[in-house]
């Protein structure tokens, strides 16, 4: 009986860790947008970042960007 208990115990830790990691993935928000100049033309290669974080991205050829932020 003791062997069976010790055999099952490590698997429960893996399940707990997976559940905690899944919670972090779900708690993210995707921010999408388009960067344009005063004329309405797309800005290519503009840097977009969240204030006071190291989270950022660069706009594509159409001025679009998407980044994941913590909730």
XYZ file of C-alpha atoms in Angstrom:
71
model
C 0.000 0.000 0.000
C 2.825 2.411 0.816
C 4.449 1.800 -2.560
C 1.232 2.622 -4.370
C 0.798 5.846 -2.375
C 4.334 7.045 -3.112
C 3.917 6.133 -6.766
C 0.800 8.306 -7.145
C 2.089 11.277 -5.137
C 4.531 12.697 -7.736
C 1.856 12.584 -10.450
C -0.403 14.806 -8.366
C 2.310 17.464 -8.214
C 2.589 17.457 -12.004
C -1.147 17.963 -12.342
C -1.085 20.823 -9.831
C 1.783 22.538 -11.636
C 0.028 22.183 -15.002
C -3.155 23.708 -13.606
C -1.267 26.663 -12.158
C 0.547 27.276 -15.447
C -2.701 27.082 -17.413
C -4.163 29.764 -15.166
C -1.330 32.143 -16.100
C -1.873 31.598 -19.813
C -5.583 32.307 -19.514
C -4.945 35.508 -17.538
C -3.362 37.289 -20.515
C -5.019 39.923 -22.648
C -4.113 40.537 -26.290
C -3.894 44.189 -27.275
C -4.214 44.859 -31.012
C -4.133 48.093 -32.942
C -2.801 50.133 -35.838
C -0.300 52.987 -35.714
C -0.804 55.784 -38.257
C 0.576 59.271 -38.833
C -1.435 62.508 -39.102
C -2.302 61.720 -42.725
C -3.667 58.296 -41.776
C -0.804 56.384 -43.383
C 0.534 53.303 -41.613
C 3.806 53.629 -39.720
C 6.087 50.685 -40.493
C 8.465 49.523 -37.743
C 7.084 51.729 -34.975
C 7.763 50.452 -31.452
C 4.750 49.837 -29.223
C 5.354 49.023 -25.543
C 3.441 48.784 -22.283
C 4.440 51.552 -19.911
C 6.749 50.515 -17.030
C 7.235 46.983 -18.438
C 9.588 45.143 -20.767
C 6.642 44.044 -22.931
C 6.689 45.468 -26.430
C 6.467 44.822 -30.155
C 7.029 46.459 -33.549
C 4.380 47.327 -36.139
C 4.231 45.383 -39.406
C 4.139 46.787 -42.969
C 0.484 47.772 -42.507
C 1.089 49.493 -39.155
C -0.649 46.715 -37.214
C 0.591 45.377 -33.894
C -0.474 42.784 -31.329
C 1.009 42.094 -27.915
C 0.069 40.049 -24.875
C -0.202 41.827 -21.553
C -0.757 40.380 -18.106
C -4.293 40.924 -16.904
